[in-house]
PDB file of C-alpha atoms in Angstrom:
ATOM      1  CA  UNK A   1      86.923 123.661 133.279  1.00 39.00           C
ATOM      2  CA  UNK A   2      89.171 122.556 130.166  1.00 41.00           C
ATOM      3  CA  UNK A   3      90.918 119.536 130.889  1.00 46.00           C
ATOM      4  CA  UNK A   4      94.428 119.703 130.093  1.00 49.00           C
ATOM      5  CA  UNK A   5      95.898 118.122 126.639  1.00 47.00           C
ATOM      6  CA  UNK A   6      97.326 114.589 127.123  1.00 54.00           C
ATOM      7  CA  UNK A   7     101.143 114.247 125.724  1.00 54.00           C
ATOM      8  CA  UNK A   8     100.102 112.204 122.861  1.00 54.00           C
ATOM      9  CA  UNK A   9      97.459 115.039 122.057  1.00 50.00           C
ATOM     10  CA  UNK A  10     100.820 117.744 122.401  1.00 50.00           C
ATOM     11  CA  UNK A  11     102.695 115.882 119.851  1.00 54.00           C
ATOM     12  CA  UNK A  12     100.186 115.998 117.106  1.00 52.00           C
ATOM     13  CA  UNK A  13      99.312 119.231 117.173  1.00 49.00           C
ATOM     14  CA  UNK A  14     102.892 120.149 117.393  1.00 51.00           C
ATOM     15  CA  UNK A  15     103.616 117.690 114.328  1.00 51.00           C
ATOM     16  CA  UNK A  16     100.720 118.932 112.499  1.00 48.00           C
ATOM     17  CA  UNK A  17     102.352 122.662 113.135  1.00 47.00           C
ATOM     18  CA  UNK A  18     105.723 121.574 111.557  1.00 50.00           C
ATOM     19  CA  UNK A  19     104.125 119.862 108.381  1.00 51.00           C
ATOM     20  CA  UNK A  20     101.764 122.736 107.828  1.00 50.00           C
ATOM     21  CA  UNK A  21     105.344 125.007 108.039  1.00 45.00           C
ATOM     22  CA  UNK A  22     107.020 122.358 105.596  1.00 46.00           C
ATOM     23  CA  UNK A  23     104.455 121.938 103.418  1.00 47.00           C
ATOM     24  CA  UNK A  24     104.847 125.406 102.146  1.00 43.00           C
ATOM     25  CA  UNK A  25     100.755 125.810 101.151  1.00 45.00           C
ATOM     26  CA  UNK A  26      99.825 129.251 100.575  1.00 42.00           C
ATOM     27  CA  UNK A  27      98.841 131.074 104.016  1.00 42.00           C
ATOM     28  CA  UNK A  28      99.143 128.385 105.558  1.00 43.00           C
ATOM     29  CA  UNK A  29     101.931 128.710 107.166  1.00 40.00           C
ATOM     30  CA  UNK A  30     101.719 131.986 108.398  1.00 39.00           C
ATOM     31  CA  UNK A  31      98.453 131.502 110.377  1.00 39.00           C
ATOM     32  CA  UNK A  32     100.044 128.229 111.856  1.00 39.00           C
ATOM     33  CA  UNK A  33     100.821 129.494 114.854  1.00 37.00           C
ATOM     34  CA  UNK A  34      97.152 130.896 115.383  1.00 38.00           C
ATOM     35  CA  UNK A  35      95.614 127.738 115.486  1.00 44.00           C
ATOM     36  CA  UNK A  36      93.648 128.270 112.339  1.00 46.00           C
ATOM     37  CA  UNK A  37      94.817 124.907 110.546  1.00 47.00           C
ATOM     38  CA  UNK A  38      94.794 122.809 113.472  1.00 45.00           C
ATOM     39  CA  UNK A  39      90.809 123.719 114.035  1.00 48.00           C
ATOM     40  CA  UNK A  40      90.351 123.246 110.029  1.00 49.00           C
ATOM     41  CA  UNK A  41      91.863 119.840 110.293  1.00 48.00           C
ATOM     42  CA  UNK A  42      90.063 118.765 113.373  1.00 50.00           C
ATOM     43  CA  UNK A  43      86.558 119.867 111.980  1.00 50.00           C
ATOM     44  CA  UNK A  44      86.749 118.454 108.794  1.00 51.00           C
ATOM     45  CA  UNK A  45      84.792 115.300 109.484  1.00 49.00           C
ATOM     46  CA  UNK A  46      84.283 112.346 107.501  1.00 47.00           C
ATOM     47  CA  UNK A  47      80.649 111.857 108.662  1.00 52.00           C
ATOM     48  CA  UNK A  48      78.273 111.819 105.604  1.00 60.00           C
ATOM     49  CA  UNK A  49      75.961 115.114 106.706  1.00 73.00           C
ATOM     50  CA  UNK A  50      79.560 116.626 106.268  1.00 83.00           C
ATOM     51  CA  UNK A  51      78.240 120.284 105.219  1.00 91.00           C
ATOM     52  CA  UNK A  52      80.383 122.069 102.914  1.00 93.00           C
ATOM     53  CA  UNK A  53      81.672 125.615 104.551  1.00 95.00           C
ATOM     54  CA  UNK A  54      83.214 127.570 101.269  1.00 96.00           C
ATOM     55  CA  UNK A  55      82.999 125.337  97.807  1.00 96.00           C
ATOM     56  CA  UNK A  56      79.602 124.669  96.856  1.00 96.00           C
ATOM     57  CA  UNK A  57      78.880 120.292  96.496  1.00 94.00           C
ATOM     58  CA  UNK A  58      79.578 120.239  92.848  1.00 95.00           C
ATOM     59  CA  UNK A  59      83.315 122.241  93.731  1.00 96.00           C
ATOM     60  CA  UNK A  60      83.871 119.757  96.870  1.00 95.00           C
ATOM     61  CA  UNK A  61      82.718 116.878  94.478  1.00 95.00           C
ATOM     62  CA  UNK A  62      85.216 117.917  92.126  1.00 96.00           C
ATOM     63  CA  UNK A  63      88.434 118.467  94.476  1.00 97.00           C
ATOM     64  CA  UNK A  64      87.347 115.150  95.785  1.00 95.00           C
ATOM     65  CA  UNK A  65      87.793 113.437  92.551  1.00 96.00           C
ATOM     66  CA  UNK A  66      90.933 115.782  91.619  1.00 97.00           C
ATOM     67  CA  UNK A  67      92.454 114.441  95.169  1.00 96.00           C
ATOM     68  CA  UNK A  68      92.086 110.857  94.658  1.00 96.00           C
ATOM     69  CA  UNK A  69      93.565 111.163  91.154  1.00 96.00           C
ATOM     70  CA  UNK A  70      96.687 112.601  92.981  1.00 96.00           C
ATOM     71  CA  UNK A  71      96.690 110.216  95.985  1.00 95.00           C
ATOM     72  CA  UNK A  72      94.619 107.618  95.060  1.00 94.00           C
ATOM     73  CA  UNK A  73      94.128 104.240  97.354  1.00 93.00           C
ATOM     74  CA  UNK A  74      97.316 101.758  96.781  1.00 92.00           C
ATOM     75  CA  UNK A  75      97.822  99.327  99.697  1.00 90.00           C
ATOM     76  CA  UNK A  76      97.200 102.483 101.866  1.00 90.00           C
ATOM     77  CA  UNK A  77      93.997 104.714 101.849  1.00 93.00           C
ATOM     78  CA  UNK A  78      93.266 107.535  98.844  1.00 93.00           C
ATOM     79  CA  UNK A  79      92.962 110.483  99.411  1.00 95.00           C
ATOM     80  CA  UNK A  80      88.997 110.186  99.285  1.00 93.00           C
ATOM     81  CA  UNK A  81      89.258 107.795 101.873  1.00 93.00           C
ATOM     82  CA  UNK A  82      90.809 110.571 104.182  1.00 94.00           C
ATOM     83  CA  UNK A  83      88.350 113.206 103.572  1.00 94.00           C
ATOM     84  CA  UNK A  84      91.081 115.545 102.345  1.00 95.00           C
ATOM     85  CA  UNK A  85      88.332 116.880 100.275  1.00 95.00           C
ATOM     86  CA  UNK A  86      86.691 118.249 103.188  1.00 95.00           C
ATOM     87  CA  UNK A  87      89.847 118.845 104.901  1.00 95.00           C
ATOM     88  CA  UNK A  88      90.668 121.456 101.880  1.00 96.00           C
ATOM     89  CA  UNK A  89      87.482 123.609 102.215  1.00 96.00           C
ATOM     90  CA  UNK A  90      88.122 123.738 105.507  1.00 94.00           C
ATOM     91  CA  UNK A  91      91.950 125.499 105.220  1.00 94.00           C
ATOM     92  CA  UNK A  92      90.348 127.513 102.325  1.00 96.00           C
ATOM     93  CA  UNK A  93      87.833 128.984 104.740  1.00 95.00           C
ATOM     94  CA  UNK A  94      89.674 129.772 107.752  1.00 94.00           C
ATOM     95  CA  UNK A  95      93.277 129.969 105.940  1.00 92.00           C
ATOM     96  CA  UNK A  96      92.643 131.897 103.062  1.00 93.00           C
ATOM     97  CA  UNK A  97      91.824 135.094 102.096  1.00 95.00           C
ATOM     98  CA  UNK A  98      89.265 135.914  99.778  1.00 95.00           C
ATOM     99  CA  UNK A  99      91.093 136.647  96.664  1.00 95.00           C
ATOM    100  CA  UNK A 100      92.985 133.031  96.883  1.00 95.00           C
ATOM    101  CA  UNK A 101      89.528 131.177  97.587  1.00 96.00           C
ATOM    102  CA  UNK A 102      88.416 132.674  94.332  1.00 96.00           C
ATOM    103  CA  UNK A 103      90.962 131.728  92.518  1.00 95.00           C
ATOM    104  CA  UNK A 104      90.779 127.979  93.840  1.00 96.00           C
ATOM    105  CA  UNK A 105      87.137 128.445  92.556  1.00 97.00           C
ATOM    106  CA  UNK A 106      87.768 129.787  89.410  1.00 96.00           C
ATOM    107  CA  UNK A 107      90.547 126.668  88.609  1.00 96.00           C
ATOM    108  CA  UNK A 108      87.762 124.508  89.291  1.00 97.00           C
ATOM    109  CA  UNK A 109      85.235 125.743  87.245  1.00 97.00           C
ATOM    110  CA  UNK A 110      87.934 125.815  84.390  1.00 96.00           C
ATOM    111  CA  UNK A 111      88.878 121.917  84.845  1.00 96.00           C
ATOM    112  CA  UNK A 112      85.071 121.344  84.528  1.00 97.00           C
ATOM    113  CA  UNK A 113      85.070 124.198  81.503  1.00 96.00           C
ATOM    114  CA  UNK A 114      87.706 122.020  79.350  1.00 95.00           C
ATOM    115  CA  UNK A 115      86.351 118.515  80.292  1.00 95.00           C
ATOM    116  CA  UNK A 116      82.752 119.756  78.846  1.00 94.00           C
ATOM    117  CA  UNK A 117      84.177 121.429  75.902  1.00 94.00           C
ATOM    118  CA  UNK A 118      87.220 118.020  75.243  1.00 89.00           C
ATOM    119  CA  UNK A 119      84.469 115.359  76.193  1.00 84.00           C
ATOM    120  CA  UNK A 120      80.700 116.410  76.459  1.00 91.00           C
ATOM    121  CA  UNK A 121      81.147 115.699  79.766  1.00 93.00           C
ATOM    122  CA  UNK A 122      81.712 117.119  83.682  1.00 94.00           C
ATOM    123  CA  UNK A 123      85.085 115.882  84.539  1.00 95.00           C
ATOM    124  CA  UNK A 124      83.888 113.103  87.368  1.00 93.00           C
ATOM    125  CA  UNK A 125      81.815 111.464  84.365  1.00 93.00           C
ATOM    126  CA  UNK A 126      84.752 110.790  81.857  1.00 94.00           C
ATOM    127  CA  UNK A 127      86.746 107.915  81.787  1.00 93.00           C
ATOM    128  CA  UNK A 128      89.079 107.404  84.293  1.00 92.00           C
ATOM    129  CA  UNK A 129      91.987 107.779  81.418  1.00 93.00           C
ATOM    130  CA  UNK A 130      90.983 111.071  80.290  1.00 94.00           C
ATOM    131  CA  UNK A 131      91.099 112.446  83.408  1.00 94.00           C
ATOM    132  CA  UNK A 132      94.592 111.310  83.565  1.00 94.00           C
ATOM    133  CA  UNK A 133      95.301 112.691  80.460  1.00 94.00           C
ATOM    134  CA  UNK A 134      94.015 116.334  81.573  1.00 95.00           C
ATOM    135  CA  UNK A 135      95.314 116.316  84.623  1.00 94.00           C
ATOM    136  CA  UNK A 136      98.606 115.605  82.883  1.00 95.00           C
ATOM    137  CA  UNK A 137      98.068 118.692  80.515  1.00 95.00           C
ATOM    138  CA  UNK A 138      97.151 120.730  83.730  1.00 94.00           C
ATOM    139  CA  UNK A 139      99.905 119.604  85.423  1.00 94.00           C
ATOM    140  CA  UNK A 140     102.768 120.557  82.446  1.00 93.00           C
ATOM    141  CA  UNK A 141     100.831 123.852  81.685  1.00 91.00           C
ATOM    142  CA  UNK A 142      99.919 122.654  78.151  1.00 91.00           C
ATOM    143  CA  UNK A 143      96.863 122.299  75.748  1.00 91.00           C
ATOM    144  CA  UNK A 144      94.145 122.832  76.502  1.00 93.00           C
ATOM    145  CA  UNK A 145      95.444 124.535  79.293  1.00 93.00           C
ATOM    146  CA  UNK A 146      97.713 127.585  80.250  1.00 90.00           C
ATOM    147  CA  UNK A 147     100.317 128.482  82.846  1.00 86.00           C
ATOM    148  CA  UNK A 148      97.948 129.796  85.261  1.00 89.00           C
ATOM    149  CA  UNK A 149      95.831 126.954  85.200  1.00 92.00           C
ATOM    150  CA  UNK A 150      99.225 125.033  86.198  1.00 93.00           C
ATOM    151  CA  UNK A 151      99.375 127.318  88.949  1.00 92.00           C
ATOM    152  CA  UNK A 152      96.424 126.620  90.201  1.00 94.00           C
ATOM    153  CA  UNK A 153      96.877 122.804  90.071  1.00 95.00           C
ATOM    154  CA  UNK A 154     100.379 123.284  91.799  1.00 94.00           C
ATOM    155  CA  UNK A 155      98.076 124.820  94.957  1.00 94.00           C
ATOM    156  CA  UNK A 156      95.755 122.302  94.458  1.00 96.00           C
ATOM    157  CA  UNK A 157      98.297 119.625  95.006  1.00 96.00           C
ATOM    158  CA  UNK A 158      99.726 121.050  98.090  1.00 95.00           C
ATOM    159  CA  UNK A 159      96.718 121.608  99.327  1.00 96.00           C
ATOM    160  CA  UNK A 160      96.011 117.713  98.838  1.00 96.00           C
ATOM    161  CA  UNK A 161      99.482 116.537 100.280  1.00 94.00           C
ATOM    162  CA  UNK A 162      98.676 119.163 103.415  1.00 94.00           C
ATOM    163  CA  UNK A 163      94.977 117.492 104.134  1.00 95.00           C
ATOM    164  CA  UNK A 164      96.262 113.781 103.299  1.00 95.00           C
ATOM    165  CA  UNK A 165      99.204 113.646 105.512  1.00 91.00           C
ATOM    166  CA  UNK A 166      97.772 115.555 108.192  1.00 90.00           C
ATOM    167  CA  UNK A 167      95.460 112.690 108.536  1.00 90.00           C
ATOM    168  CA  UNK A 168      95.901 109.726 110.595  1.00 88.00           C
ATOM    169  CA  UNK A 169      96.345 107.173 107.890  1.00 89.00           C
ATOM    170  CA  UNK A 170      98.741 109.409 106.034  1.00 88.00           C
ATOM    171  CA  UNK A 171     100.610 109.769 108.845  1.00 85.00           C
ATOM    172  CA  UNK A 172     100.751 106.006 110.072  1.00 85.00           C
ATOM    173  CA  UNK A 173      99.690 103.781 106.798  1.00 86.00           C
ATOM    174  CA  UNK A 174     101.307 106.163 104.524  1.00 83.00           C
ATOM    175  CA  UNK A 175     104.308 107.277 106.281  1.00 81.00           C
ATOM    176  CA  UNK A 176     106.499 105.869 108.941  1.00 76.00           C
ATOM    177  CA  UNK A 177     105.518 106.448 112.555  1.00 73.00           C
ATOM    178  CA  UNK A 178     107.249 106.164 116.178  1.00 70.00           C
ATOM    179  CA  UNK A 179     105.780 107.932 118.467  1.00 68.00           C
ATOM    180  CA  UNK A 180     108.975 107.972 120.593  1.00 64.00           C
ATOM    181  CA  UNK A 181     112.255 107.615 118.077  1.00 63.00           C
ATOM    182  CA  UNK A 182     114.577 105.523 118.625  1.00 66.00           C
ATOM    183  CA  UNK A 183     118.344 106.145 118.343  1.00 70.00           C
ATOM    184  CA  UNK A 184     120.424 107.817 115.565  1.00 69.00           C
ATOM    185  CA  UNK A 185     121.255 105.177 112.117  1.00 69.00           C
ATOM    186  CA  UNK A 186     123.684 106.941 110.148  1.00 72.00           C
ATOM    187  CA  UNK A 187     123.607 103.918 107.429  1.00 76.00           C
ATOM    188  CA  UNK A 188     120.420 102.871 107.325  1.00 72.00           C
ATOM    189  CA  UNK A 189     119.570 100.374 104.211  1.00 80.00           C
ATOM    190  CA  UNK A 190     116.763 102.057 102.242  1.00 80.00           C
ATOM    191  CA  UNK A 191     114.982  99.804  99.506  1.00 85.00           C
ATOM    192  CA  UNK A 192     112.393 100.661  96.542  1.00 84.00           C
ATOM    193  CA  UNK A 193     109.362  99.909  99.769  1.00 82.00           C
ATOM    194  CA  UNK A 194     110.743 102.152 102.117  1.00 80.00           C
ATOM    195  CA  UNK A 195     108.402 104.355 103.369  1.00 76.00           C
ATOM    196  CA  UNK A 196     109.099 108.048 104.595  1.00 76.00           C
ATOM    197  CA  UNK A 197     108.732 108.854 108.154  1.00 70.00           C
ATOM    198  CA  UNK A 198     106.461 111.170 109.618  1.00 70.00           C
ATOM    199  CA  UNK A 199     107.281 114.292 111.447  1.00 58.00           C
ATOM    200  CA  UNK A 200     107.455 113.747 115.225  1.00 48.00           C
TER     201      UNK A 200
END
């Protein structure tokens, strides 16, 4: 017999509901309701015989790398540190259809296409300051890339901000967190270390 949730239990999945809503990601939030993301989240482990379900190793490899560079570790954890990497295959598995997991696939193997062709190289082996640099050009749409490469790393990044903040550190270290709010502040002082608060 299932035991019934416990209240704390409720109010994450219900949170992690609302961000997937917010977040706006692709199919996402349409299969919301379903469940889908919830189980994606929850079986994306961060144990190392972690098993990739849709992207091959190289492709998870990759989005790992390509997620850190977007939320890399500050004073909180990265992105890496998360497993959002692992979170994404899993929402691109049971959240998307086929025709969006290709193209996720196919901006992959063209980040990897353009670092071999600028550097010699597959894009984890160059220097931490090209990558920048690329992911900058991918990122405005420009040389060596195009506007549907952009596109792809505008999923890409929601994607990331979906996985990272649906994690426990993102949504304790990262943002702020009371489990049970307090009252209303209509003038509360907000300085340059304010952190955001996460959805209850």
């Amino acid at each position: 017999m299932l035991k019934p949730l416990d209240p704390r239990a409720r109010q994450r999945r219900s949170a992690l509901l609302r961000l997937g809503a917010l977040c706006g990601v692709t199919g996402l939030s349409a299969l919301a309701s379903s469940g889908d993301v919830l189980a994606a989240v929850a079986a994306a482990g961060k144990g190392p015989a972690y098993e990739p379900v849709l992207l091959t190793r190289d492709e998870l490899l990759l989005t790992g790398v390509l997620a850190e560079l977007i939320i890399p570790r500050t004073d909180t954890p990265g992105a890496m540190d998360v497993g959002a990497h692992r979170t994404i295959d899993h929402l691109l598995k049971v959240c998307a259809l086929a025709p969006e997991q290709a193209r996720f696939k196919a901006g992959l193997a063209r980040i990897e296409a353009v670092a071999q062709a600028q550097g010699g190289k597959r894009f984890k082996a160059l220097p931490a300051a090209r990558q920048v640099a690329l992911l900058r050009a991918l990122d405005a749409g420009s040389a060596p890339f195009e506007g549907e490469d952009q596109g792809f790393f505008r999923q890409l990044k929601g994607y990331v901000a979906f996985a990272y903040y649906t994690s426990e550190a993102g949504a304790t270290r990262e943002l702020a967190y009371l489990p049970i709010p307090g009252g209303f502040q209509g003038n509360y002082k907000l300085t340059r270390s304010s952190r955001g608060w996460a959805i209850q």
